[in-house]
Amino acid sequence: MAWRQLIFKERPFSIRSQPPQITPGLFRFFSKSTTPFIVKVGIPEFLNGISGGVEAHVTKLESEIGDLHKLLVTRTLKLKKLGIPCKHRKLLLKYTHKYRLGLWRPRAEPVKAG
């Protein structure tokens, strides 16, 4: 019906400005995360946050690449030359991309009560 109004100009559109409806219980999906994030992130914290076996390459990546900012722009071929297996390269590149976009950060280790 709206396309007909546009084509034949029967009557102009009227956009109603109604207040947004608030659904009860909707706020629980947007609450703050209860797990803290690490403030200072280096290569060891980043790889431990990824897990999946990637943390085994901490010493190799720290010695060859140096800091996290260089790791975030490292490409597949360089990781392959360092001897990192395909599965770990894929995980590493996936999470570096998410980290650059701000969609993921490594979580802080929970304090063990004991």
Coordinates of C-alpha atoms in Angstrom, one line a residue:
M1 CA 0.0 0.0 0.0
A2 CA 2.9 2.4 0.8
W3 CA 4.4 2.0 -2.7
R4 CA 1.1 2.9 -4.2
Q5 CA 1.0 6.1 -2.1
L6 CA 4.4 7.0 -3.4
I7 CA 3.6 6.3 -7.0
F8 CA 0.2 7.9 -7.2
K9 CA 0.8 10.5 -4.5
E10 CA -2.5 9.9 -3.0
R11 CA -1.5 11.3 0.4
P12 CA 1.9 12.1 2.0
F13 CA 3.4 9.8 4.5
S14 CA 3.0 10.8 8.1
I15 CA 5.7 9.5 10.4
R16 CA 4.3 9.2 13.9
S17 CA 6.7 9.9 16.7
Q18 CA 5.6 7.6 19.4
P19 CA 7.8 6.9 22.4
P20 CA 9.5 3.5 22.1
Q21 CA 7.8 0.6 23.8
I22 CA 9.8 -0.9 26.6
T23 CA 9.5 -4.6 26.9
P24 CA 9.8 -5.9 30.5
G25 CA 12.8 -8.2 30.8
L26 CA 14.6 -6.7 27.9
F27 CA 17.2 -5.0 30.1
R28 CA 18.6 -8.3 31.2
F29 CA 20.1 -8.8 27.8
F30 CA 21.9 -5.4 27.9
S31 CA 23.3 -5.5 31.4
K32 CA 27.0 -5.1 32.2
S33 CA 29.2 -8.1 32.1
T34 CA 30.0 -9.4 35.5
T35 CA 33.4 -10.8 34.5
P36 CA 36.2 -8.2 34.5
F37 CA 38.5 -7.5 31.5
I38 CA 42.2 -7.2 31.6
V39 CA 43.4 -3.6 31.4
K40 CA 46.9 -4.2 30.0
V41 CA 46.9 -6.8 27.2
G42 CA 50.1 -8.2 26.0
I43 CA 50.9 -11.2 23.8
P44 CA 50.7 -13.8 26.7
E45 CA 47.4 -12.5 28.0
F46 CA 46.0 -12.4 24.4
L47 CA 47.0 -15.9 23.6
N48 CA 45.8 -17.3 27.0
G49 CA 42.5 -15.6 26.3
I50 CA 42.2 -17.3 23.0
S51 CA 43.2 -20.7 24.4
G52 CA 42.7 -23.7 22.0
G53 CA 46.4 -24.6 22.2
V54 CA 47.6 -21.2 20.9
E55 CA 49.2 -20.3 24.2
A56 CA 51.9 -22.8 23.4
H57 CA 53.4 -20.3 21.0
V58 CA 53.8 -17.4 23.5
T59 CA 57.6 -17.5 23.6
K60 CA 58.0 -17.8 19.9
L61 CA 55.7 -14.9 19.1
E62 CA 57.1 -12.7 21.8
S63 CA 60.7 -13.2 20.5
E64 CA 59.9 -12.8 16.8
I65 CA 57.0 -10.3 16.8
G66 CA 57.6 -8.3 20.0
D67 CA 54.4 -6.5 21.0
L68 CA 50.6 -7.0 20.6
H69 CA 50.2 -4.2 18.0
K70 CA 52.6 -5.9 15.6
L71 CA 50.8 -9.2 16.2
L72 CA 47.4 -7.6 15.3
V73 CA 48.7 -6.7 11.8
T74 CA 50.7 -9.9 11.3
R75 CA 49.5 -11.9 8.3
T76 CA 49.2 -15.6 7.6
L77 CA 52.5 -16.1 5.7
K78 CA 54.6 -14.6 8.5
L79 CA 52.8 -16.9 11.1
K80 CA 53.4 -19.9 8.7
K81 CA 57.1 -19.0 8.5
L82 CA 57.3 -19.0 12.3
G83 CA 56.0 -22.6 12.3
I84 CA 52.6 -22.1 13.7
P85 CA 50.2 -24.8 12.6
C86 CA 47.2 -24.0 10.4
K87 CA 44.5 -24.5 13.1
H88 CA 46.3 -22.1 15.5
R89 CA 46.9 -19.5 12.7
K90 CA 43.2 -19.5 12.0
L91 CA 42.3 -19.0 15.6
L92 CA 44.9 -16.3 16.0
L93 CA 43.8 -14.4 12.9
K94 CA 40.1 -14.7 13.9
Y95 CA 40.7 -13.3 17.3
T96 CA 43.1 -10.5 16.2
H97 CA 40.4 -9.4 13.8
K98 CA 37.7 -9.4 16.5
Y99 CA 40.1 -7.5 18.8
R100 CA 40.9 -4.8 16.2
L101 CA 37.1 -4.3 15.7
G102 CA 36.5 -4.1 19.5
L103 CA 34.2 -7.1 19.5
W104 CA 36.4 -9.3 21.8
R105 CA 38.9 -8.8 24.7
P106 CA 40.6 -11.5 26.8
R107 CA 39.0 -11.9 30.1
A108 CA 40.8 -11.6 33.4
E109 CA 41.7 -14.8 35.2
P110 CA 39.2 -15.5 38.0
V111 CA 40.7 -15.4 41.5
K112 CA 40.6 -18.9 43.0
A113 CA 39.5 -19.0 46.6
G114 CA 41.4 -21.6 48.3

